[in-house]
Coordinates of C-alpha atoms and ligand atoms in Angstrom, one line a residue:
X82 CA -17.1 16.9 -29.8
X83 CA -20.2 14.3 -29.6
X84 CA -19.0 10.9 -29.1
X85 CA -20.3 9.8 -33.0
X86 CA -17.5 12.6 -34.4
X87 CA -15.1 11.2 -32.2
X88 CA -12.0 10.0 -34.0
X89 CA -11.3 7.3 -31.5
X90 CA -12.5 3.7 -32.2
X91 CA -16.0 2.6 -31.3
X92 CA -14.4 0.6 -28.1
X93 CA -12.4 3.6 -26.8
X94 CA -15.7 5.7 -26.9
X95 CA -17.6 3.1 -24.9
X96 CA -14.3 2.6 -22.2
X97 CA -14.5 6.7 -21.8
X98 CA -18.2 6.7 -21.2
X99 CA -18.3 4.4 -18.9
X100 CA -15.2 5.6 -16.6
X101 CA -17.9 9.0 -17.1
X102 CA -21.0 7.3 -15.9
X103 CA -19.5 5.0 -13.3
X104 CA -17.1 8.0 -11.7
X105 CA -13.3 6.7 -12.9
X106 CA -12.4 9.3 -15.0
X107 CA -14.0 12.7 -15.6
X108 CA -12.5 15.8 -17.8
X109 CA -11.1 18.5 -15.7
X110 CA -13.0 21.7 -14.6
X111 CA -16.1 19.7 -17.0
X112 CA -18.6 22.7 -16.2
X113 CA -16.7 25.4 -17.5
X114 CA -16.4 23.5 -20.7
X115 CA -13.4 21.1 -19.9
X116 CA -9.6 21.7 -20.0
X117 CA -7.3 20.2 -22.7
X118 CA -5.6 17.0 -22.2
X119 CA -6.4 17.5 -18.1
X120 CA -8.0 14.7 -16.2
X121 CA -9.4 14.3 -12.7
X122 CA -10.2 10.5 -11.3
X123 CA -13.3 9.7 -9.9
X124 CA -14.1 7.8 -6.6
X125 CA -13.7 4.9 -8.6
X126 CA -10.5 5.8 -10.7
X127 CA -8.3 7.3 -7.6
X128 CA -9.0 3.8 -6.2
X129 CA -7.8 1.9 -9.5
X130 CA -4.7 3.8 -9.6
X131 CA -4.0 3.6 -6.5
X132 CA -4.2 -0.2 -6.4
X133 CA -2.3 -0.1 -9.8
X134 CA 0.5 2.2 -8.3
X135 CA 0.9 -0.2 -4.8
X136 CA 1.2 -3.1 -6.7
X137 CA 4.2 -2.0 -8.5
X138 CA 5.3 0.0 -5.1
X139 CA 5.4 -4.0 -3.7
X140 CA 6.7 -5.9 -6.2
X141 CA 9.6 -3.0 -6.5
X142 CA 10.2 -1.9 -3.2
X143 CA 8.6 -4.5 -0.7
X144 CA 9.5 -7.0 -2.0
X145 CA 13.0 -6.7 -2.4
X146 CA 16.0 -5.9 -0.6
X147 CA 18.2 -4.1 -3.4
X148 CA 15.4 -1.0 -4.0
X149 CA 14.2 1.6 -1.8
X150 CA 11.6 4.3 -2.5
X151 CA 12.2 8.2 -2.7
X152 CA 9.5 10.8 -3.3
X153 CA 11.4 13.8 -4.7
X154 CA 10.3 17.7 -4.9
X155 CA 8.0 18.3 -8.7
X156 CA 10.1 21.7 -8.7
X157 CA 13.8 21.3 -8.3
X158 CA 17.2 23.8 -9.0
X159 CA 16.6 24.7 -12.2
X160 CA 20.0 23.6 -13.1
X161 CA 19.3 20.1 -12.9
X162 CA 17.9 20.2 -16.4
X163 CA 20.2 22.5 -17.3
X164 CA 23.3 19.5 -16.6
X165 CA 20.1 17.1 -17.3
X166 CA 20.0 17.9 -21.1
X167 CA 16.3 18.5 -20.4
X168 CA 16.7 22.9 -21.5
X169 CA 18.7 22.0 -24.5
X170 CA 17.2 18.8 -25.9
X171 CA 13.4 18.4 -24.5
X172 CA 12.2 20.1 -27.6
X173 CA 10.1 18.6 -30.2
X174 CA 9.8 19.8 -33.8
X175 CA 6.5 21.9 -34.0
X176 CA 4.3 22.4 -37.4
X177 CA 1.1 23.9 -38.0
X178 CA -0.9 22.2 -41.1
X179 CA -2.0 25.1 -43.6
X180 CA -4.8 23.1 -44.9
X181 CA -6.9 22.4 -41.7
X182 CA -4.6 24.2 -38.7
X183 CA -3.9 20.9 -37.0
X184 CA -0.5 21.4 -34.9
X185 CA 1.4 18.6 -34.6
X186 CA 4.9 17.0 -33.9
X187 CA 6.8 16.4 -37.3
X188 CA 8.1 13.7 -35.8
X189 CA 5.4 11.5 -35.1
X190 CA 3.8 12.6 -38.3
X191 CA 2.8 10.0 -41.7
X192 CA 5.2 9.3 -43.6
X193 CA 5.4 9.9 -47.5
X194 CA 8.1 9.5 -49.7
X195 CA 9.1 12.8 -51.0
X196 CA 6.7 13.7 -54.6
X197 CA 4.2 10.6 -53.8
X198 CA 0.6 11.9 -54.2
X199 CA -1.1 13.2 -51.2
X200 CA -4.7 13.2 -51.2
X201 CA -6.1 16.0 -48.6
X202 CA -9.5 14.4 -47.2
X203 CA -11.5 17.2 -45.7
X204 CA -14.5 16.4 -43.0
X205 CA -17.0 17.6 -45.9
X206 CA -17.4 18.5 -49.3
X207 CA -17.8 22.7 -48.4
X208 CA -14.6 22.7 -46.6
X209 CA -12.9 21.1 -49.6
X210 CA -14.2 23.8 -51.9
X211 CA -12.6 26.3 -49.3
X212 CA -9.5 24.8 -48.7
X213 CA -9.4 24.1 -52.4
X214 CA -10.1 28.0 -52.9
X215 CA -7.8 29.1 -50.3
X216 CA -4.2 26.7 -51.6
X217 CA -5.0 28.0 -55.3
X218 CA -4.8 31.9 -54.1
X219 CA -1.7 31.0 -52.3
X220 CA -0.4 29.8 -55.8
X221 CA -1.4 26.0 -55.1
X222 CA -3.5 25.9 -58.4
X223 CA -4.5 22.2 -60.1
X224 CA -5.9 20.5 -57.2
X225 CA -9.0 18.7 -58.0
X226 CA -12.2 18.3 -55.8
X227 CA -13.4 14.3 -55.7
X228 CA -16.2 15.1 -52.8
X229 CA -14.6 15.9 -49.6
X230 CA -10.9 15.3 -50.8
X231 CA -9.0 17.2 -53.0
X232 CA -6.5 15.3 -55.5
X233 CA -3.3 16.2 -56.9
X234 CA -0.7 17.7 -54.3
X235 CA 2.4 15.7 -53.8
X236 CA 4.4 15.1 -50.8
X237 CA 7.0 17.7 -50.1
X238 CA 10.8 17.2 -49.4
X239 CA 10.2 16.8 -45.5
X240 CA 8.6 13.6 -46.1
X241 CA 5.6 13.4 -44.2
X242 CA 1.8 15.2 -44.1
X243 CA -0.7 16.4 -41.8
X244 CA -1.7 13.2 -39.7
X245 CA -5.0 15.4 -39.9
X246 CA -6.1 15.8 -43.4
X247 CA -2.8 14.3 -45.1
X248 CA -1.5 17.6 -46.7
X249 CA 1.9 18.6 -47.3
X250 CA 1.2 22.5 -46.9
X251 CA 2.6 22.9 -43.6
X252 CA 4.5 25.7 -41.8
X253 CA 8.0 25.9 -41.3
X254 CA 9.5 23.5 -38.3
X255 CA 9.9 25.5 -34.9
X256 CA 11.3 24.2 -31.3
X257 CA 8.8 23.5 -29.1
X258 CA 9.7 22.8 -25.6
X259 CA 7.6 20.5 -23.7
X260 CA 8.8 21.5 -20.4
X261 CA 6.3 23.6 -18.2
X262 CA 8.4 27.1 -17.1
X263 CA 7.2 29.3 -14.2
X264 CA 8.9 31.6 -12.2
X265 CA 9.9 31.1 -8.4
X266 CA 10.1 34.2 -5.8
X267 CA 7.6 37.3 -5.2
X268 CA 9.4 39.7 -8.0
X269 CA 7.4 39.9 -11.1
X270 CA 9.3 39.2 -13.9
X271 CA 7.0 40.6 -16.4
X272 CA 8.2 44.0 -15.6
X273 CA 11.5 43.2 -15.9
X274 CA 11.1 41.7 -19.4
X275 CA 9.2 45.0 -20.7
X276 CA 12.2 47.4 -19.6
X277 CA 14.5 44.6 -21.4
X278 CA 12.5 44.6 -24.5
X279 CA 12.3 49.2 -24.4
X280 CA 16.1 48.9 -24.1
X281 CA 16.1 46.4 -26.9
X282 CA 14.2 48.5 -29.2
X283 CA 15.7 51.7 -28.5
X284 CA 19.1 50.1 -29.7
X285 CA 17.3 49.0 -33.2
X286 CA 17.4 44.8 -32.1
X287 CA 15.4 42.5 -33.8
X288 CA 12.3 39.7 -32.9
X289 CA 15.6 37.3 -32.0
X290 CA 17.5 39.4 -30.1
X291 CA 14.4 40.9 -28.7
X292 CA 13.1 37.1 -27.4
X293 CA 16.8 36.6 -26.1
X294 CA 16.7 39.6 -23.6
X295 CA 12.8 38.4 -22.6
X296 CA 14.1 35.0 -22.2
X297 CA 17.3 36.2 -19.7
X298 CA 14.9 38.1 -17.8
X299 CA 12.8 35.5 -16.9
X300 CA 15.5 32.8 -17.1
X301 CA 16.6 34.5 -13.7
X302 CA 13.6 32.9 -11.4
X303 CA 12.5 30.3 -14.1
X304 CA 11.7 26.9 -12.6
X305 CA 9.9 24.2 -14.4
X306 CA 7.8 21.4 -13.4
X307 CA 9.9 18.3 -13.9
X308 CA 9.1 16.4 -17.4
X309 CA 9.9 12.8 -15.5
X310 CA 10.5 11.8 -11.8
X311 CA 13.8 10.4 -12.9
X312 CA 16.3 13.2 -12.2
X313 CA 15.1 13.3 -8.3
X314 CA 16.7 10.0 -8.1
X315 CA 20.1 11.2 -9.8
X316 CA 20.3 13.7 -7.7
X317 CA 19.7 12.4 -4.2
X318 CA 22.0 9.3 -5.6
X319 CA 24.8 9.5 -2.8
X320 CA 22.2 10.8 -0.3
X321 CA 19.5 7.6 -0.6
X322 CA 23.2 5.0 -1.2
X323 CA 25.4 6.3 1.7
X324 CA 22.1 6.8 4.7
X325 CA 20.8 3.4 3.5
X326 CA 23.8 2.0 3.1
X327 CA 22.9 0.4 -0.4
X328 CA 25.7 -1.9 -2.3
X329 CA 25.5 -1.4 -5.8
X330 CA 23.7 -2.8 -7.5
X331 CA 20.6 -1.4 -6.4
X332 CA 17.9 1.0 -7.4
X333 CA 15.7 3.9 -6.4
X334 CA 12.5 3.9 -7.1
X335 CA 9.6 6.7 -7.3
X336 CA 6.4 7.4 -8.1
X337 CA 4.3 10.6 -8.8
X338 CA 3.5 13.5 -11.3
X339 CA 5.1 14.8 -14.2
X340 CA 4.3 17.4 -16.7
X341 CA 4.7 17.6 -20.2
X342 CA 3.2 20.4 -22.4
X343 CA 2.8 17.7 -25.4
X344 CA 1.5 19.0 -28.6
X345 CA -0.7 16.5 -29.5
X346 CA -2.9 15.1 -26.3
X347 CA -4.5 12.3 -27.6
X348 CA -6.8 8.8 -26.8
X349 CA -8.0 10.2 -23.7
X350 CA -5.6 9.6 -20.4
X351 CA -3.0 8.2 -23.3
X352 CA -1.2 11.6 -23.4
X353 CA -2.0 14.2 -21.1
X354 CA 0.1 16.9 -19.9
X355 CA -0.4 16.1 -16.5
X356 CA 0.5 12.1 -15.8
X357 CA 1.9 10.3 -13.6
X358 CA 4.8 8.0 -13.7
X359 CA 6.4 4.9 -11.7
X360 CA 10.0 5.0 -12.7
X361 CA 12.7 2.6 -10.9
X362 CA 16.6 3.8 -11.1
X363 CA 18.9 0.6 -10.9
X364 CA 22.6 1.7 -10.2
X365 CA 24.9 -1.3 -11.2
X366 CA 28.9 -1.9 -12.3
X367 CA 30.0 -0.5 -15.8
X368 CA 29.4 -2.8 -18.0
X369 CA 26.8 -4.7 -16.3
X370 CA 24.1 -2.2 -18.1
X371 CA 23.2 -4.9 -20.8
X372 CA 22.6 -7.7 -18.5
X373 CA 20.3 -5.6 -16.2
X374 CA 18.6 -4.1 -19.2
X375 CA 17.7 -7.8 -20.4
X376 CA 17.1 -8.7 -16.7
X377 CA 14.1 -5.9 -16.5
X378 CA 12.6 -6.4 -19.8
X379 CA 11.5 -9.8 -18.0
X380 CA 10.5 -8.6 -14.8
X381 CA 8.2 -5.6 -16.2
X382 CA 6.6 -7.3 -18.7
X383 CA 5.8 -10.4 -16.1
X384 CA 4.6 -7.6 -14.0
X385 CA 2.2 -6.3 -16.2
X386 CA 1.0 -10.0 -17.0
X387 CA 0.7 -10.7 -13.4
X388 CA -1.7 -7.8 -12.8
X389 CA -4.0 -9.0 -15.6
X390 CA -2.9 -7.8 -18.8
X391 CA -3.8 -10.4 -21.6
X392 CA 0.0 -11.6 -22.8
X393 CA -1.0 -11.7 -26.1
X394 CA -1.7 -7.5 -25.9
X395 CA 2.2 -6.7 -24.9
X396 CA 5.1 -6.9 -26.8
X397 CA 8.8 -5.7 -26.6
X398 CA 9.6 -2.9 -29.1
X399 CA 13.0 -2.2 -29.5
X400 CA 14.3 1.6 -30.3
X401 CA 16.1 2.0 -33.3
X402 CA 19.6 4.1 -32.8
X403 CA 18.1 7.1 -34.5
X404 CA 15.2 6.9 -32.0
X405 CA 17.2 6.6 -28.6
X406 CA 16.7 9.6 -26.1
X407 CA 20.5 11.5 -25.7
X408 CA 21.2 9.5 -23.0
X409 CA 20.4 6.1 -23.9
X410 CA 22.7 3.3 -25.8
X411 CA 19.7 0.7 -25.9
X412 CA 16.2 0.8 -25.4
X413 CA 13.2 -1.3 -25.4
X414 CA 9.0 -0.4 -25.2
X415 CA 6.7 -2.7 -23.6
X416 CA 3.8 -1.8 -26.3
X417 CA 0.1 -2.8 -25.4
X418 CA -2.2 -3.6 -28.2
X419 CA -4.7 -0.7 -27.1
X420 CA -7.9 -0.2 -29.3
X421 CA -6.1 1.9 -32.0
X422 CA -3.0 -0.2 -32.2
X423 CA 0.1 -0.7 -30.4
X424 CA 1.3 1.6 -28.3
X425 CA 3.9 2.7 -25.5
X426 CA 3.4 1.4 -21.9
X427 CA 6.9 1.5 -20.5
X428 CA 10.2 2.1 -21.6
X429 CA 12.8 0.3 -20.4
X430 CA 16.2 2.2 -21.0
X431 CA 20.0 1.4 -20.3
X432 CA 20.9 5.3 -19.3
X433 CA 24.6 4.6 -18.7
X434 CA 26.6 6.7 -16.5
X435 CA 25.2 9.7 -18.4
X436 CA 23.2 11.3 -15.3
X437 CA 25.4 10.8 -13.0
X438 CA 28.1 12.4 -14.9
X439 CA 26.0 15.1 -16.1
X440 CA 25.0 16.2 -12.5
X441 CA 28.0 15.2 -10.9
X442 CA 29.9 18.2 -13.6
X443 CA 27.0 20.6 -13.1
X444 CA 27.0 20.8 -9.7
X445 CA 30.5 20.3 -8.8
X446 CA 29.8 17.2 -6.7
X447 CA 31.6 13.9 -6.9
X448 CA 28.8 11.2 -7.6
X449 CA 30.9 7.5 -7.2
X450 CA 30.7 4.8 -5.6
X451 CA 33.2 2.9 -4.2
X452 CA 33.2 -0.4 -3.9
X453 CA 35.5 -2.0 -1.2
X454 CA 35.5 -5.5 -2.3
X455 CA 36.2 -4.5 -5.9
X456 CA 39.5 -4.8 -7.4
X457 CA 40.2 -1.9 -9.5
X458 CA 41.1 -2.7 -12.9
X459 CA 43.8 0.8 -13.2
X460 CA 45.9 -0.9 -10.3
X461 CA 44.9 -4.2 -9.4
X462 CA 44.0 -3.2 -6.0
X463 CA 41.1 -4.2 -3.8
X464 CA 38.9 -0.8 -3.6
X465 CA 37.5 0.4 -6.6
X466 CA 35.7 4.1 -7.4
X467 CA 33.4 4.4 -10.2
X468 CA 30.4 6.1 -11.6
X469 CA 28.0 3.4 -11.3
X470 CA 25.4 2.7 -14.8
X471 CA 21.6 2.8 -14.8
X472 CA 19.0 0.9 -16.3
X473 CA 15.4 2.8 -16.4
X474 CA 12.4 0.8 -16.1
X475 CA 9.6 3.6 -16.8
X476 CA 6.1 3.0 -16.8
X477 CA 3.3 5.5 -16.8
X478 CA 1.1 4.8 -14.4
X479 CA -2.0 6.9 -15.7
X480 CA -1.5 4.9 -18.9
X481 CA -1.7 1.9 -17.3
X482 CA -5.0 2.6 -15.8
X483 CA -6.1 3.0 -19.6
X484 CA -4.5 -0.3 -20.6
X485 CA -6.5 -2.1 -17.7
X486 CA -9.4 -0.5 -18.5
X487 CA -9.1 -1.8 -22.3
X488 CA -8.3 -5.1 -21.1
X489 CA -10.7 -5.9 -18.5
X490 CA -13.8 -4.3 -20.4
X491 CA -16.3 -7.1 -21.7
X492 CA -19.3 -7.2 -23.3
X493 CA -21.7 -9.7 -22.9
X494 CA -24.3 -11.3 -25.3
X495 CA -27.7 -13.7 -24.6
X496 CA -29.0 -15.8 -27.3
X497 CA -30.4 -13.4 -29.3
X498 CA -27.4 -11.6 -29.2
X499 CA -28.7 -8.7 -27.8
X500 CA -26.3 -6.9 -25.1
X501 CA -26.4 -8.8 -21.5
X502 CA -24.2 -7.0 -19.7
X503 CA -20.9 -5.0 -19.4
X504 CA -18.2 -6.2 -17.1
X505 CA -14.8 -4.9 -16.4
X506 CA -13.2 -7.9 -15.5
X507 CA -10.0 -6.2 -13.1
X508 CA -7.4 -8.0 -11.7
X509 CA -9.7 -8.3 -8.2
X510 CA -6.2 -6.9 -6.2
X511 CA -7.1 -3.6 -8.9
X512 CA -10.8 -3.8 -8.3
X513 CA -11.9 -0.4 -6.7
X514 CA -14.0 -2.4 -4.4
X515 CA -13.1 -6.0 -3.5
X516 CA -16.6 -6.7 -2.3
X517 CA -20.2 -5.6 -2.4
X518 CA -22.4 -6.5 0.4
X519 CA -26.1 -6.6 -0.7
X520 CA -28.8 -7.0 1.3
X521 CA -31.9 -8.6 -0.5
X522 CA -34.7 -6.0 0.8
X523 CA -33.6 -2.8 2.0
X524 CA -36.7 -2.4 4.2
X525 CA -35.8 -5.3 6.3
X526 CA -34.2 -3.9 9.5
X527 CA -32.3 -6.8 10.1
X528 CA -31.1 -7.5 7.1
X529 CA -29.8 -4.1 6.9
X530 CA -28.3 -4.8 10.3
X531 CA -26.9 -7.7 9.2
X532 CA -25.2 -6.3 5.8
X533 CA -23.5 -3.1 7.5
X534 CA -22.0 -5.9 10.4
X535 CA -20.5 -7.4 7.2
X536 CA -19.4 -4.5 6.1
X537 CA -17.3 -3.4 9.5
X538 CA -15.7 -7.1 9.6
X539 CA -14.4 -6.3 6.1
X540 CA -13.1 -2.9 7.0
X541 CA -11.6 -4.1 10.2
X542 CA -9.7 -6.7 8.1
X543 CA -8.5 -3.7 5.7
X544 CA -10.7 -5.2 2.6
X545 CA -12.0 -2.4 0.8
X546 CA -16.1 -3.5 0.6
X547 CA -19.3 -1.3 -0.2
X548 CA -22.7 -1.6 1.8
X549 CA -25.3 -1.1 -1.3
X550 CA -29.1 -1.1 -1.2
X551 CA -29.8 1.2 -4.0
X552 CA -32.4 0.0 -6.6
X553 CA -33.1 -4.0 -7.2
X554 CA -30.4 -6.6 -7.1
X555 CA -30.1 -7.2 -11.0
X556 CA -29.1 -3.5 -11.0
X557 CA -26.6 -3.8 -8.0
X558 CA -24.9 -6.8 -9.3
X559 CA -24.8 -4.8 -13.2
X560 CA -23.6 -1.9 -11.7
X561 CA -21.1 -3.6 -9.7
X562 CA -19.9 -5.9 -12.7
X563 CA -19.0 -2.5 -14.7
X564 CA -17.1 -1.1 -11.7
X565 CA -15.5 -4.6 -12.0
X566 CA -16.4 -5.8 -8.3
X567 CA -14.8 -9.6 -7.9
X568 CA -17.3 -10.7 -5.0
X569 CA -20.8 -9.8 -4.5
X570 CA -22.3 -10.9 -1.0
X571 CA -26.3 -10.9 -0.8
X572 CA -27.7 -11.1 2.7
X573 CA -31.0 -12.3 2.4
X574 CA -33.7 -14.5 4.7
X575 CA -31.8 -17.4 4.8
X576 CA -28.6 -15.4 6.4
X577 CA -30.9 -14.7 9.4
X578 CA -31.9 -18.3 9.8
X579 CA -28.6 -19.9 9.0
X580 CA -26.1 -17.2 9.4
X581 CA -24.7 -17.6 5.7
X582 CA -24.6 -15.4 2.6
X583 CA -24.3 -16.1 -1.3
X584 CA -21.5 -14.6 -2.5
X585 CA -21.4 -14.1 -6.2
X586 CA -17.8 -14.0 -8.4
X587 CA -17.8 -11.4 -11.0
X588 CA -16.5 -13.1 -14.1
X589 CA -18.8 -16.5 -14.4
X590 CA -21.9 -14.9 -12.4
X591 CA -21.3 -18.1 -10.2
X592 CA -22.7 -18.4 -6.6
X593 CA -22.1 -19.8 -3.6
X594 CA -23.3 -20.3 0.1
X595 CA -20.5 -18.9 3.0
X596 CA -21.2 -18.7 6.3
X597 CA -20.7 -15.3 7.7
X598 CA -18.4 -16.3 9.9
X599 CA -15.6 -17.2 7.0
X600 CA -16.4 -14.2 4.2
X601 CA -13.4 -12.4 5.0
X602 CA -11.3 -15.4 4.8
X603 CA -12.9 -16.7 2.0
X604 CA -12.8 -13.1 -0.2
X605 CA -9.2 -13.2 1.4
X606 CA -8.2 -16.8 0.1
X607 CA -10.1 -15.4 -3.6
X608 CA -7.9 -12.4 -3.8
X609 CA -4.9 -14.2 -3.1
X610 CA -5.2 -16.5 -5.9
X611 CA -6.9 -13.5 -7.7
X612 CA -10.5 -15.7 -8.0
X613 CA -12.9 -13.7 -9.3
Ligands
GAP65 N1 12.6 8.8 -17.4 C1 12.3 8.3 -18.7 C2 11.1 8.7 -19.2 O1 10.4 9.6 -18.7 P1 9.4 8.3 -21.2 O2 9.4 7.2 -22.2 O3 9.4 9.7 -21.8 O4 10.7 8.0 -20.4 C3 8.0 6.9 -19.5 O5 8.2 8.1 -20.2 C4 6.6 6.6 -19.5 O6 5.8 7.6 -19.0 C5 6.0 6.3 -20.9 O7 6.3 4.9 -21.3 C6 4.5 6.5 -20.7 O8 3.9 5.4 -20.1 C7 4.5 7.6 -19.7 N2 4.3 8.9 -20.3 C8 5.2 9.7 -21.0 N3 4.6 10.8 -21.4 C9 3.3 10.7 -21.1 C10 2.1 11.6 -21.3 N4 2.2 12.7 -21.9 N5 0.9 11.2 -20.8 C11 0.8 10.0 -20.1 N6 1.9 9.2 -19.9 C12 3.1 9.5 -20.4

């Protein structure tokens, strides 16, 4: 699709071509025409997330003494989702539109009260007259052509439409698992499944029993690629609490890929099949759920303030009961006001003792806790077992690169209002590169000498910087503005005479005169206080 038939707004088109041209984000397998929903990040983009993924590593693990880290296997025993919930209820609702094909989740379709007209808007006026053709041989007669929409059809009794062309001729509703299934072990299961289905049909069964033997065939080495990193952290509970000796409460955090075959993929990174996710466990007393759940709202969403997100772009969202997940009994979104509307960031989820119950009967393990000091409220003793509650902060990391890209792009105007530059203006402790170094003339020796010195001191002191001499300075400094470098330093005569550079912050074009000698502890000093 060219970017003008793009449905996304004008911004979102300009934020994906420049993570294109500046290497943050490019399709997957691009030269063989791109796969679905499937991203791969750039030089610059691996560095964003990365930055993006450590800070929340710190401020959850580093910095505090009641969370550790875990990094758990993407394929576990299949029975995990089994006890999980995941096999039985990870399934969304699944309809085709009749009118234009578009497949998409009946629940996250627009809504229309039941008989209320619904306009079908086509993408021109000859598709109209064929889908106009098409509903009236299927006995959908008295629909009306007004250009490319066709009047006079009526939402059904499902009460929504095609979020496509706004039709209510849809398909039946079908499960749809979003969970990815393989199959573990070097026995091919597809032979297997075609002596099932021969035995099937010999004994006269029908598509649904036929599907049932297929399915037990392969259910025997199916494995699935886990749909969150959570249920690593439920099941290694007693391992990470009892070697780390951990007092509840406390939390197990984890960061890393999940997989979700989602229906609709949509606003580039937004949804993808293939994200990644930075999800924190907090284990605490029964009844102390509420309280931690109120507690986290506030640290997440100062989290994503204090990595740059405007406050005025995040807001709490909180689930209605017919919205919770199965194992939820309150839940809140941090939304950000992305360039088609709000939309989820993070969900932050009181899971109760669900989890740990659920994998403590599937697998036959006892998963308590017990809490010396405690008195037990059964018998009035100190000493008290229990299944311990968990509040979820979950935050997809891939979409957070997207809402700091949204955030931090900037367009600047001159006087005649004609386009000045482009600046991404990242938190500088995201910034792929913390600092440029720039020598003036790229044919002077020393100057070249003196730029890739820089360079080393910066790398020695673990400061990600970048020796550039490509093309004239006005276009170093405007590429580096749209890779959202905080600190330009330009080695020119003067450095050789005096032994200082300018450095130039990102965000006011300011500059100033260092001496060599300090850069790193100036740029160090800047990124503290995130200066830019
Ligand atoms: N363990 C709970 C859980 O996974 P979730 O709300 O389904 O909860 C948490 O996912 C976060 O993961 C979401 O808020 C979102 O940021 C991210 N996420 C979920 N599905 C995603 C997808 N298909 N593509 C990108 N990010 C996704």
């Amino acid at each position: 699709m060219s970017q003008s038939e793009s449905k996304e707004p004008e911004l979102m088109q300009k934020i994906v071509s420049l993570c294109k041209r500046r290497g943050f984000v490019f399709q997957s397998s691009e030269i063989y025409g791109g796969l679905r929903s499937a991203y791969d990040y750039g030089p610059m983009g691996v560095e964003l997330k990365r930055n993006l993924m450590n800070e929340w590593w710190s401020a959850m693990v580093h910095t505090r003494e009641d969370i550790v880290g875990l990094e758990s296997s993407i394929i576990m025993h299949p029975q995990v989702w089994q006890s999980s919930g995941h096999l039985a209820n990870f399934k969304d609702p699944l309809v085709d539109c009749l009118v234009c094909q578009e497949r998409f989740r009946a629940d996250k379709a627009p809504r229309r009260e039941p008989g209320a007209p619904a306009p079908i808007e086509l993408s021109d006026k000859g598709r109209a007259k064929l889908a106009q053709e098409k509903l009236a041989q299927a006995g959908h007669e008295g629909l009306t052509r007004d250009g490319k929409t066709l009047q006079g059809a009526v939402a059904g009794d499902r009460g929504y439409v095609c979020p496509n062309c706004g039709s209510p001729f849809l398909s039946p509703e079908r499960d749809f698992s979003g969970m990815f299934r393989s199959n573990l072990g070097p026995v091919d299961p597809i032979k297997g499944v075609i002596d099932a289905v021969k035995r099937g049909v010999s004994e006269g069964a029908d598509d649904k029993a036929l599907r049932a033997l297929a399915e037990d065939v392969l259910a025997k080495s199916a494995v699935y690629l886990r749909p969150e990193t959570a249920q690593g952290m439920f099941v290694q509970f007693l391992n990470v609490q009892q070697s780390q000796s951990m007092k509840v409460p406390f939390g197990i955090a984890q960061m890393g890929k999940s997989f979700r075959n989602e229906i609709t993929v949509e606003h580039f990174i937004f949804r993808s099949c293939e994200f990644e996710q930075m999800e924190m466990e907090y284990f605490c007393a029964p009844g102390e759920g509420p309280k931690y759940l109120e507690y986290w709202k506030d640290q997440r969403l100062s989290w994503w303030q204090s990595i740059g997100l405007t406050p005025e772009r995040l807001r709490f969202r909180p689930h209605g009961p017919d919205e919770l997940a199965h194992y939820s009994d309150g839940c809140f979104d941090i939304e950000y006001e992305f360039p088609w509307g709000w939309d989820e960031l993070e969900g932050i989820a009181s899971r109760t003792d669900y989890d740990l119950n659920a994998h403590a009967k599937g697998s036959g393990k006892k998963l308590h806790y017990f809490d010396a000091e405690a008195i037990d409220p059964e018998t009035g003793k100190p000493g008290r077992h229990y299944v311990p509650h968990v509040v979820e902060p979950a935050a997809g990391a891939t979409r957070g690169v997207l809402a700091v890209l949204c955030d931090a792009y900037a367009e600047e105007f001159d006087e005649q209002g004609q386009l000045s530059r482009v600046v991404l203006r990242l938190h500088p402790r995201l910034a792929p590169y913390k600092v440029a170094v720039l020598p003036l003339v790229k044919k002077d020796e020393q100057l070249v000498q003196r730029g890739r010195e820089i360079v080393t001191r910066f790398a020695e002191a673990g400061i990600a910087a970048r020796y550039d001499e490509q093309h004239t300075i006005g276009k170093r400094y405007a590429r580096h503005d749209e890779i959202g470098t905080p600190y330009c330093l330009t080695v020119d005569a003067q450095t050789l005479e005096d032994g200082t550079v300018t450095i130039r912050y990102r965000d006011d074009r300011r500059q100033e005169r260092i001496r060599v000698e300090d850069a790193v502890d100036v740029v160090n000093e800047a990124l503290r206080q995130g200066r830019r």
